[in-house]
JSON list of C-alpha atoms in Angstrom, two decimals:
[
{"chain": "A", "resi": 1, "resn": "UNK", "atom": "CA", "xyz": [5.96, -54.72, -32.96]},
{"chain": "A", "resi": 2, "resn": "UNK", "atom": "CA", "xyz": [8.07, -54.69, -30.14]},
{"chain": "A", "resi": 3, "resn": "UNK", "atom": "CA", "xyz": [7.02, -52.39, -27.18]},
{"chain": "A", "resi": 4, "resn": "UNK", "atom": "CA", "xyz": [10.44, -51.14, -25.08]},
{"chain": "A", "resi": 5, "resn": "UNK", "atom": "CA", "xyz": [10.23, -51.26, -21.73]},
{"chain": "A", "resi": 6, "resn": "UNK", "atom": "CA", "xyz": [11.50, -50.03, -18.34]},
{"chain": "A", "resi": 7, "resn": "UNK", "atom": "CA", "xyz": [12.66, -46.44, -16.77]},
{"chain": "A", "resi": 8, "resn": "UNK", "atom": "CA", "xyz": [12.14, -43.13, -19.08]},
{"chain": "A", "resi": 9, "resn": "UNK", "atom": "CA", "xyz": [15.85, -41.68, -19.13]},
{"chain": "A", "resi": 10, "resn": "UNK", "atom": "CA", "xyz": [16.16, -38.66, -17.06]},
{"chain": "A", "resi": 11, "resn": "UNK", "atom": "CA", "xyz": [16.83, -36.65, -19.97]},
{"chain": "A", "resi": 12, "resn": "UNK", "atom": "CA", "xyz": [13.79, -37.84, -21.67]},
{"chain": "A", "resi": 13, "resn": "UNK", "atom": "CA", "xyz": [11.63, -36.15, -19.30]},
{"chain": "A", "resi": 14, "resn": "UNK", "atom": "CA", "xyz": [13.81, -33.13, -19.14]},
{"chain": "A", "resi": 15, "resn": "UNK", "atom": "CA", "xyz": [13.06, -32.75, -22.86]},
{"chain": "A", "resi": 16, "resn": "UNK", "atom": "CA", "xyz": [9.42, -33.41, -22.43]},
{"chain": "A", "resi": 17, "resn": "UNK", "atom": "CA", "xyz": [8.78, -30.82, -19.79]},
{"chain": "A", "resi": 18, "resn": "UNK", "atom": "CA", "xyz": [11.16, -28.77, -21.12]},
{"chain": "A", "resi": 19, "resn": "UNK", "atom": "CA", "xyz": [9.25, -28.76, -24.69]},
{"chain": "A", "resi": 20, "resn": "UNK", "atom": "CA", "xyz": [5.62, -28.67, -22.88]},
{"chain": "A", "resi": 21, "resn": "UNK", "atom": "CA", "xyz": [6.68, -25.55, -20.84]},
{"chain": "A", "resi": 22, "resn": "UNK", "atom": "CA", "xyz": [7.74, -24.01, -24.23]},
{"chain": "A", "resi": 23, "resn": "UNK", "atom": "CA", "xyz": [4.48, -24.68, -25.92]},
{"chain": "A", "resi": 24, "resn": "UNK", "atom": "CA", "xyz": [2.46, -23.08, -23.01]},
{"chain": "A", "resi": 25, "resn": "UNK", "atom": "CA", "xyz": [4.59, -19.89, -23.06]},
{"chain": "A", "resi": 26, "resn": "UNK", "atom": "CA", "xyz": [3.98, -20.14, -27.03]},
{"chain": "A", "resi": 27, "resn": "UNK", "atom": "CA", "xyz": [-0.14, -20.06, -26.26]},
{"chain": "A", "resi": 28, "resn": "UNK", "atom": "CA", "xyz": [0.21, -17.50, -22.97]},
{"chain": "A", "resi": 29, "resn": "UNK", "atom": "CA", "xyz": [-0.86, -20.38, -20.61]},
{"chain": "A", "resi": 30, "resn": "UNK", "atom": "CA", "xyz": [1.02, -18.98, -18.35]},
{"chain": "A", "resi": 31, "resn": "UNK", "atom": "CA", "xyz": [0.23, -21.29, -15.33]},
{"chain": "A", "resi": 32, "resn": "UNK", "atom": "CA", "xyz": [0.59, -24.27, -16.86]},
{"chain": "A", "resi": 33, "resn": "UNK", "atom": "CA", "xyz": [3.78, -22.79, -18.37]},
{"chain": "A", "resi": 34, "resn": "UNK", "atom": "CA", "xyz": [5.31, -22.33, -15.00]},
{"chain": "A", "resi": 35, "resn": "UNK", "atom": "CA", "xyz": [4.32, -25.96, -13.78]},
{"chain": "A", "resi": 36, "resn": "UNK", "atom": "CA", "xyz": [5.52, -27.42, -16.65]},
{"chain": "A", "resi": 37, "resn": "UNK", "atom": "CA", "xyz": [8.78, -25.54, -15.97]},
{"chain": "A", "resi": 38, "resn": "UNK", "atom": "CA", "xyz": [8.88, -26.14, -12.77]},
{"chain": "A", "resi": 39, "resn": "UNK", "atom": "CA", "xyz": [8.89, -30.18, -13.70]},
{"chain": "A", "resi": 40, "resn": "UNK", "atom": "CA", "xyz": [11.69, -29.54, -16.12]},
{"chain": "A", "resi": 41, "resn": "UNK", "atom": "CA", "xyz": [13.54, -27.91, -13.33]},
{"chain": "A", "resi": 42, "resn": "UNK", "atom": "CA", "xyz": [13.44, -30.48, -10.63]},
{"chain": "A", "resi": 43, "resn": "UNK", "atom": "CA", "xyz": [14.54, -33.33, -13.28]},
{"chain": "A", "resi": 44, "resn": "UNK", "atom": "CA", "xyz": [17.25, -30.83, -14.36]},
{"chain": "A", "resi": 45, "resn": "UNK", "atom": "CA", "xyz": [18.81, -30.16, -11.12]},
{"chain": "A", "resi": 46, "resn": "UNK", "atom": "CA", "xyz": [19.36, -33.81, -10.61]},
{"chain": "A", "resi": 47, "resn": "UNK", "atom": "CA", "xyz": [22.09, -33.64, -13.53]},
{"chain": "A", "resi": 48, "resn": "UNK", "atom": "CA", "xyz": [25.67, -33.68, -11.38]},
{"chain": "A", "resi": 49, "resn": "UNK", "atom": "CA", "xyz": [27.35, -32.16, -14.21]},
{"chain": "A", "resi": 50, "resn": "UNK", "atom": "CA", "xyz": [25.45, -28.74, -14.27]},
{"chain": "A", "resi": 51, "resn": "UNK", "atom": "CA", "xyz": [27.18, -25.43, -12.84]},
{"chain": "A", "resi": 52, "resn": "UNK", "atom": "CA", "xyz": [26.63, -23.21, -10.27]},
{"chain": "A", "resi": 53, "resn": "UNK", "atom": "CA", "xyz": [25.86, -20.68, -12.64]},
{"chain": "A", "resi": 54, "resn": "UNK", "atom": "CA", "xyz": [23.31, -23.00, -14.80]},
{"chain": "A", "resi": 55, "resn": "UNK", "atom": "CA", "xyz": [21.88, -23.73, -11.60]},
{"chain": "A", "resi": 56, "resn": "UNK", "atom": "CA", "xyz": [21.14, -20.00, -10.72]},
{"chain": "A", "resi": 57, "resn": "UNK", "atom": "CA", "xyz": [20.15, -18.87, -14.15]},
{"chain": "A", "resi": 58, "resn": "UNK", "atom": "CA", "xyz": [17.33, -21.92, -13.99]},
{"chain": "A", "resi": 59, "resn": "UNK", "atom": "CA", "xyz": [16.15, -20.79, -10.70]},
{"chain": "A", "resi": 60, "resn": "UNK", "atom": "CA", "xyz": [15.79, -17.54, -12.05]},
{"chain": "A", "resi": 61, "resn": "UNK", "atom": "CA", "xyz": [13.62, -18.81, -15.16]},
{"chain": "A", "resi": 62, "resn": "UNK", "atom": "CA", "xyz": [11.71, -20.68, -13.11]},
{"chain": "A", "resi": 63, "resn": "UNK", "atom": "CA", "xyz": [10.25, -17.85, -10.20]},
{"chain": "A", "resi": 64, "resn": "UNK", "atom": "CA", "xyz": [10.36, -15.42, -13.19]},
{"chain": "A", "resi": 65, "resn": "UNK", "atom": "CA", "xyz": [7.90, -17.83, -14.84]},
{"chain": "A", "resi": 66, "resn": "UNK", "atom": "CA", "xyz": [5.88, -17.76, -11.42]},
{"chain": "A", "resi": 67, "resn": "UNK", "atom": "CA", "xyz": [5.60, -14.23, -10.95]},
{"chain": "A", "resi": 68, "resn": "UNK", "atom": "CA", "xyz": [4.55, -13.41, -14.96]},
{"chain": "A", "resi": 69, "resn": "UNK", "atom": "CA", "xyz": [1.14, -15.90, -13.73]},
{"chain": "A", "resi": 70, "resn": "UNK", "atom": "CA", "xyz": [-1.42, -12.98, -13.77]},
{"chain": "A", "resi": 71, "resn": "UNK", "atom": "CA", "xyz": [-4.34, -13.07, -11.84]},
{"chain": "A", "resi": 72, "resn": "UNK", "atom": "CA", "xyz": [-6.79, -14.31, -14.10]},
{"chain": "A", "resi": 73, "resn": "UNK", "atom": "CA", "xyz": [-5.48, -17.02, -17.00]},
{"chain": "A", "resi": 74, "resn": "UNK", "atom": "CA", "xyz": [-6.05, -18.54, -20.10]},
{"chain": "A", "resi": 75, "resn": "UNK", "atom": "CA", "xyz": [-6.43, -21.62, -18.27]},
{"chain": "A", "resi": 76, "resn": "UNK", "atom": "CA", "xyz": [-9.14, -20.74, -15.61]},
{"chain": "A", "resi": 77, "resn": "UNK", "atom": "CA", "xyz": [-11.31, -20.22, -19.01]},
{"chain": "A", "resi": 78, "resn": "UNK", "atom": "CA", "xyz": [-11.09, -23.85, -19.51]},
{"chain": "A", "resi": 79, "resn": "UNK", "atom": "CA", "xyz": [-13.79, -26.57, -19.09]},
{"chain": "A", "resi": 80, "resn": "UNK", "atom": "CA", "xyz": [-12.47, -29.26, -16.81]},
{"chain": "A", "resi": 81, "resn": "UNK", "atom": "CA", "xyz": [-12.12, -31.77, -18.76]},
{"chain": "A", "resi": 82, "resn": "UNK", "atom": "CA", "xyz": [-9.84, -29.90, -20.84]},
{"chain": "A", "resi": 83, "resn": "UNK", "atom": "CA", "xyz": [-8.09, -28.95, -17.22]},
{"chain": "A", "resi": 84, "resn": "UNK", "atom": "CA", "xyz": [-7.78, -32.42, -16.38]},
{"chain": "A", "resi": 85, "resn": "UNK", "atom": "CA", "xyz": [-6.63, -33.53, -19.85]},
{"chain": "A", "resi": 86, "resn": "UNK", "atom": "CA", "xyz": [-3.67, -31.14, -19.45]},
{"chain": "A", "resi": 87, "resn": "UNK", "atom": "CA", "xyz": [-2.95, -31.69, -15.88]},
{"chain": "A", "resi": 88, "resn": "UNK", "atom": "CA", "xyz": [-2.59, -35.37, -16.83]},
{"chain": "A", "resi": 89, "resn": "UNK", "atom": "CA", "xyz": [0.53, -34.79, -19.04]},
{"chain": "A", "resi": 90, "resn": "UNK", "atom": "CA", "xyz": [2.10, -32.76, -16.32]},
{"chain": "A", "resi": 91, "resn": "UNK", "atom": "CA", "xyz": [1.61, -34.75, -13.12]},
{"chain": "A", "resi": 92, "resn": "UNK", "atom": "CA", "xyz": [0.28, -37.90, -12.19]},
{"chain": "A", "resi": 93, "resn": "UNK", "atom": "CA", "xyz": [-2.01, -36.74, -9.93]},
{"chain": "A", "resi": 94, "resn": "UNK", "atom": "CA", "xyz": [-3.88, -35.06, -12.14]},
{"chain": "A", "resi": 95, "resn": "UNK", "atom": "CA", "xyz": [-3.73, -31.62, -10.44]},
{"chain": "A", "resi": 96, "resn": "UNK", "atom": "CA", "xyz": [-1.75, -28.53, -11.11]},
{"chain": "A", "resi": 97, "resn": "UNK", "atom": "CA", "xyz": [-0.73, -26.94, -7.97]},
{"chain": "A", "resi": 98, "resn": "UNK", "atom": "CA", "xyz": [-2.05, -23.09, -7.70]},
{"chain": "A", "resi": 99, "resn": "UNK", "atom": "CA", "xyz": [0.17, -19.96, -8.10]},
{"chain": "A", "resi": 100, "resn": "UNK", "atom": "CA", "xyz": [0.01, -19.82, -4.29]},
{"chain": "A", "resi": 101, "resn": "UNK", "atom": "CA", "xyz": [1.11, -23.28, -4.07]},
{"chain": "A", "resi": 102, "resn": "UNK", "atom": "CA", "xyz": [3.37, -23.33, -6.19]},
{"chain": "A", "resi": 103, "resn": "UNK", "atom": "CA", "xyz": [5.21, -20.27, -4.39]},
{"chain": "A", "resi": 104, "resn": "UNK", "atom": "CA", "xyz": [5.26, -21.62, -1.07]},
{"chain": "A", "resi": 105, "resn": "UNK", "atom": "CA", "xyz": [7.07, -24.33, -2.83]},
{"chain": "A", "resi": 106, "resn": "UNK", "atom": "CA", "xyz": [9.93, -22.11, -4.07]},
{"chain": "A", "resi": 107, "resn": "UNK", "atom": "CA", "xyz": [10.55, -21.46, -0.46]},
{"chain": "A", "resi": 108, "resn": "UNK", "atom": "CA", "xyz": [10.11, -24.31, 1.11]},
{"chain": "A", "resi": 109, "resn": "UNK", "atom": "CA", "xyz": [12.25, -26.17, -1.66]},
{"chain": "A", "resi": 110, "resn": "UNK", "atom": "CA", "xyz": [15.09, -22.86, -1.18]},
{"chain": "A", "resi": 111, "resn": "UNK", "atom": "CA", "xyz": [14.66, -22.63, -4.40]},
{"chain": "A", "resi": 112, "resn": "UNK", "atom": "CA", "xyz": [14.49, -18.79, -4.05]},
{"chain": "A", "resi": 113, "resn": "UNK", "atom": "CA", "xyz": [17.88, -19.01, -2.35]},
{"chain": "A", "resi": 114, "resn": "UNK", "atom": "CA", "xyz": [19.52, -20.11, -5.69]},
{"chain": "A", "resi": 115, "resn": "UNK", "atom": "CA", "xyz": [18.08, -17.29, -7.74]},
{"chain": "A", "resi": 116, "resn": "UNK", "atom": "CA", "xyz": [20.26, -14.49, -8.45]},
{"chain": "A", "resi": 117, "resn": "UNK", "atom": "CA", "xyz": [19.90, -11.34, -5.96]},
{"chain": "A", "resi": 118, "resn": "UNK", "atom": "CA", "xyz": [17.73, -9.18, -8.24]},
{"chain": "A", "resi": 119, "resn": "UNK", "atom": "CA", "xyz": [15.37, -12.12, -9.12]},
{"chain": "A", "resi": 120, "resn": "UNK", "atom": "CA", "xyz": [15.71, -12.78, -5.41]},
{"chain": "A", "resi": 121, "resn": "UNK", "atom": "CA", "xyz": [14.93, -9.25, -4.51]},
{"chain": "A", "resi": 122, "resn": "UNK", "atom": "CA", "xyz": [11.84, -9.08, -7.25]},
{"chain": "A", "resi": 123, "resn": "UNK", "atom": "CA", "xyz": [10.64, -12.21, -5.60]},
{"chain": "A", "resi": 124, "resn": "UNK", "atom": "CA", "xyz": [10.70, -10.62, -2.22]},
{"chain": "A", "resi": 125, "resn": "UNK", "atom": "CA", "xyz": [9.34, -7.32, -3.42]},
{"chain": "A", "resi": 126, "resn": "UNK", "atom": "CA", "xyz": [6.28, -9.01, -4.89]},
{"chain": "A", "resi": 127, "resn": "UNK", "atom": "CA", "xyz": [5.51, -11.32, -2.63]},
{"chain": "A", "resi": 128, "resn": "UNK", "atom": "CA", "xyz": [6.36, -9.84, 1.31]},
{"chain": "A", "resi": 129, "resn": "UNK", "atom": "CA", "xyz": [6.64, -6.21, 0.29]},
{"chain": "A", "resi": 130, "resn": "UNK", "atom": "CA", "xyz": [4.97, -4.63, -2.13]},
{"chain": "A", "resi": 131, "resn": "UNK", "atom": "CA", "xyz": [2.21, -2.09, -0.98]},
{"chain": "A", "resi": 132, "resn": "UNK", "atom": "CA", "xyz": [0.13, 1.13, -1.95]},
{"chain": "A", "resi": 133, "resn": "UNK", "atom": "CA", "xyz": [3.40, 3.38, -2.25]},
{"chain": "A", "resi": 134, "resn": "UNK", "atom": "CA", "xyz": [6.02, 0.89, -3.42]},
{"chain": "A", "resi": 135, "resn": "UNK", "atom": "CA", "xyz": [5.26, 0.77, -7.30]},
{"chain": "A", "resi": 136, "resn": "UNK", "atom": "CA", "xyz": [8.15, 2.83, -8.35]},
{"chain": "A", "resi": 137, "resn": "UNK", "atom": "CA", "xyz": [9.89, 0.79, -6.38]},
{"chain": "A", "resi": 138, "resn": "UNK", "atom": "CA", "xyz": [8.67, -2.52, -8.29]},
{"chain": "A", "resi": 139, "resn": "UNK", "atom": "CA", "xyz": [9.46, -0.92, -11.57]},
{"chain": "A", "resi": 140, "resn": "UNK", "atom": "CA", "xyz": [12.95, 0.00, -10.42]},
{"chain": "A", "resi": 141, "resn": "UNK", "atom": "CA", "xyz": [13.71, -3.40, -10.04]},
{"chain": "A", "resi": 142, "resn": "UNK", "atom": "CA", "xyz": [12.12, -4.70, -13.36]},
{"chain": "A", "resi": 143, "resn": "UNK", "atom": "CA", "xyz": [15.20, -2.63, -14.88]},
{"chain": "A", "resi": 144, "resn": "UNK", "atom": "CA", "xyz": [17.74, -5.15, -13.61]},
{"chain": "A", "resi": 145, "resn": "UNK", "atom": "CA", "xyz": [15.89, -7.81, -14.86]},
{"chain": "A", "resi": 146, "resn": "UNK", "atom": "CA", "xyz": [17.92, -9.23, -18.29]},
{"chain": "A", "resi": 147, "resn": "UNK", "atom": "CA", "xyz": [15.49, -11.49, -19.58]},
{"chain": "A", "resi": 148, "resn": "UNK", "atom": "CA", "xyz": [13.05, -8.91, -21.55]},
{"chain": "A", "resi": 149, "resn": "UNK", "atom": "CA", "xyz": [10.52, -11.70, -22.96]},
{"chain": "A", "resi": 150, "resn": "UNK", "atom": "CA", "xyz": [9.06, -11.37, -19.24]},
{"chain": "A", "resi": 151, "resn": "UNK", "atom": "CA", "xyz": [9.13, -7.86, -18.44]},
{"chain": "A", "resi": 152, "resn": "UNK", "atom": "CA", "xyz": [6.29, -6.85, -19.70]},
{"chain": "A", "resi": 153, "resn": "UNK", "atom": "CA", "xyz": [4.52, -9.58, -18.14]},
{"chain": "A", "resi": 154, "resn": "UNK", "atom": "CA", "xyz": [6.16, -8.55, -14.96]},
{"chain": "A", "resi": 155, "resn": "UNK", "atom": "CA", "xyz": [5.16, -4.98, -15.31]},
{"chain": "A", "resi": 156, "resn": "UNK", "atom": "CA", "xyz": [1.46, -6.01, -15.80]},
{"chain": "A", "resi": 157, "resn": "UNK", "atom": "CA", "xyz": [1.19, -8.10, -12.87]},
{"chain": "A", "resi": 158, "resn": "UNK", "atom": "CA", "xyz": [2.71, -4.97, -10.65]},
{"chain": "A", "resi": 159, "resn": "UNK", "atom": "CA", "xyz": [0.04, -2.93, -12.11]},
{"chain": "A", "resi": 160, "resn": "UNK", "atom": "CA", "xyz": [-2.92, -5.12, -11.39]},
{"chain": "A", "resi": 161, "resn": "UNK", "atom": "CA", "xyz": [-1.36, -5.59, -7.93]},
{"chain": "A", "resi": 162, "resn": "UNK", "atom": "CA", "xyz": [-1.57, -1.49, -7.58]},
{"chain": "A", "resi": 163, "resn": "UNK", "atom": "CA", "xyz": [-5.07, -1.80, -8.17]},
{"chain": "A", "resi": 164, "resn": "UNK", "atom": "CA", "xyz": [-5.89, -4.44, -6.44]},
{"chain": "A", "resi": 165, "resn": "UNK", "atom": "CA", "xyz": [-4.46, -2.85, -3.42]},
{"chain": "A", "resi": 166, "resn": "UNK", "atom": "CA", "xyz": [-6.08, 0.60, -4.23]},
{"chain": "A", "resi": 167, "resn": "UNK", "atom": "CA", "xyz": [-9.10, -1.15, -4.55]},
{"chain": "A", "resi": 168, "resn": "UNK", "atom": "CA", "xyz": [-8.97, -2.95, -1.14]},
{"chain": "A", "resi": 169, "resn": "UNK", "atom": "CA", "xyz": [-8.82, 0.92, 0.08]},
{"chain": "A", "resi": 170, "resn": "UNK", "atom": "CA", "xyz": [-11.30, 3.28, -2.26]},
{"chain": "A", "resi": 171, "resn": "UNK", "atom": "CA", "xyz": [-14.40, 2.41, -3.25]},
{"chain": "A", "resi": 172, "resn": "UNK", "atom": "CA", "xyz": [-14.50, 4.91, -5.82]},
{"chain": "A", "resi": 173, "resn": "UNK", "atom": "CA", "xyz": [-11.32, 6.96, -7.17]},
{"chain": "A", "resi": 174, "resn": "UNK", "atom": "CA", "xyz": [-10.70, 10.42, -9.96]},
{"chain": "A", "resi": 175, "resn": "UNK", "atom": "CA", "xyz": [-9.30, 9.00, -12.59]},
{"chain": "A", "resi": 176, "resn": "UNK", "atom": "CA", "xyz": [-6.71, 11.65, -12.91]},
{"chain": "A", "resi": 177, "resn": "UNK", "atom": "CA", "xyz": [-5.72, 10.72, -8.83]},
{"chain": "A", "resi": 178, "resn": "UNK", "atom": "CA", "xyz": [-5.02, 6.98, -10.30]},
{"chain": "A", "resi": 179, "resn": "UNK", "atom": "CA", "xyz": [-3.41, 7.81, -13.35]},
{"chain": "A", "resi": 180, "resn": "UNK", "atom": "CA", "xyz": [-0.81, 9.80, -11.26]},
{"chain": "A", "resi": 181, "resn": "UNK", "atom": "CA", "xyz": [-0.32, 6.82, -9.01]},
{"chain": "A", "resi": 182, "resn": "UNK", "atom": "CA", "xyz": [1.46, 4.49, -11.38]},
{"chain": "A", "resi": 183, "resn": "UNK", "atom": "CA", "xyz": [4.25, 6.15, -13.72]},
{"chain": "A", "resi": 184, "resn": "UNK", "atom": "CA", "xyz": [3.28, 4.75, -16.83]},
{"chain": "A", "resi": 185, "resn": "UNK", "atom": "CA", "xyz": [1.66, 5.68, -19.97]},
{"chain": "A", "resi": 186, "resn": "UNK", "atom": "CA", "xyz": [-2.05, 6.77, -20.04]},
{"chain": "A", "resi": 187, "resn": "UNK", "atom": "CA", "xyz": [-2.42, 4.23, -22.60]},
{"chain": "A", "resi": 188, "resn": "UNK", "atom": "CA", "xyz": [-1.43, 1.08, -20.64]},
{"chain": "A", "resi": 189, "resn": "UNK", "atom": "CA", "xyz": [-3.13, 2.05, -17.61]},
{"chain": "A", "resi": 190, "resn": "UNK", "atom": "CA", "xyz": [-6.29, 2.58, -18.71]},
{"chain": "A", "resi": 191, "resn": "UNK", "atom": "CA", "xyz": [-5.81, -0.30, -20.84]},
{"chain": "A", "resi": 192, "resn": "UNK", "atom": "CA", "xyz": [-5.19, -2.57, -17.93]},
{"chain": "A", "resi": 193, "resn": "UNK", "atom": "CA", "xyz": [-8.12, -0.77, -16.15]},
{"chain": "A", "resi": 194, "resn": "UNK", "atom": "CA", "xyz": [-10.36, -2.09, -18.38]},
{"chain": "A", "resi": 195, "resn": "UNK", "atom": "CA", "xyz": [-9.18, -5.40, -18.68]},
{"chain": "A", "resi": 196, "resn": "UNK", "atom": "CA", "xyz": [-9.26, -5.45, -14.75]},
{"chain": "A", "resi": 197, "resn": "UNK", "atom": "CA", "xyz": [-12.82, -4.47, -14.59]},
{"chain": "A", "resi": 198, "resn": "UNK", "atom": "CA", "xyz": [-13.71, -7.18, -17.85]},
{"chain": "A", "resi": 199, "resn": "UNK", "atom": "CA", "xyz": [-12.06, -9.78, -15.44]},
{"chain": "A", "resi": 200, "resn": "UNK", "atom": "CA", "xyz": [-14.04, -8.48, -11.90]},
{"chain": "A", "resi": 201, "resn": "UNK", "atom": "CA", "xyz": [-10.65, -8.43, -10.53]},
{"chain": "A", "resi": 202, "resn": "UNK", "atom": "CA", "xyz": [-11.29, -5.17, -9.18]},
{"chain": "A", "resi": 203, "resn": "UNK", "atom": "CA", "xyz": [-14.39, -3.94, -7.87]},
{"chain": "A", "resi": 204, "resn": "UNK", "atom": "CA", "xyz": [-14.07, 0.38, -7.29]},
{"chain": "A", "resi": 205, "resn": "UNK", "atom": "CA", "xyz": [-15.44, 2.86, -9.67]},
{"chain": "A", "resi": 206, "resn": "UNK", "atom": "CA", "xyz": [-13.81, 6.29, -10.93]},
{"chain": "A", "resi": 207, "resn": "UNK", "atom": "CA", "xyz": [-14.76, 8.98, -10.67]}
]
């Protein structure tokens, strides 16, 4: 049998990552979606025939994929050997950066720059902005996102972050004073609520 050897065609490993990141966003692995993504996307960019505009709409895909990473995953449920396992067909070194790392890579990569000005400006929102009063504001801007498989990821993750910030100020909260804090349905809230307290992301009771 003969074995081939020698370099893996770029391509190749766009494929690979590219197919990887696809099965994680199948399963709701989330994180390892966005790393596996993100791995596609830095062996993509080095094609010199891409556009401008393939260039932006990847950028986009890729700190949408970021931001949908909620704050407890599918992943952290894992033993570590299964971690490892993983982590070992995404990156030699055997470790997945964190959500926080891999943000402060988007920047310090300008990979934020490339992203269109509302993914730019949900970026910004989420991540400098965003504070007790500014939910509306975070929903607003989920409306000029166009790619819908994410929003309601998105909206999620600006929910927990409401509560997560209310929590940081009450200790204990009416329920009706909460619901009338976020302008959704009762429904989602409180199902979110529940799921938060399930998780111990949030520590306040209602009242």
């Amino acid at each position: 049998m003969n074995i081939r050897k020698g370099v893996v065609k770029n391509s190749v490993k766009c494929t690979y990552y590219e197919n990887l990141a696809l099965v994680f966003k199948k399963s709701r692995y989330w994180h390892y979606h966005a790393f596996a993504f993100y791995c596609y996307y830095e062996r993509y960019m080095t094609n010199p025939k891409i556009t401008a505009e393939q260039k932006q709409s990847s950028a986009d895909k890729l700190l949408l994929s970021i931001m949908c990473i909620p704050p407890v995953t599918l992943e952290s449920r894992q033993n570590r050997g299964s971690q490892e396992r993983i982590a070992g067909m995404l990156t030699s070194s055997n470790k997945i950066p964190t959500k926080e790392d891999l943000c402060a890579m988007m920047v310090s990569k300008g990979i934020v720059e490339n992203a269109s000005d509302s993914i730019r400006e949900l970026w910004n929102f989420l991540f400098l902005q965003f504070d007790l009063s500014s939910l509306s504001r975070g929903l607003e801007l989920l409306e000029k996102i166009q790619e819908n498989e994410f929003k309601e990821l998105l909206q999620n993750n600006l929910i927990y972050k409401q509560l997560i910030s209310l929590a940081e100020v009450y200790s204990k909260i009416k329920l009706e004073s909460l619901l009338a804090l976020i302008p959704l349905s009762r429904q989602k809230i409180l199902s979110i609520l529940l799921k938060s307290h399930e998780e111990r992301i949030i520590d306040f009771s209602l009242d």
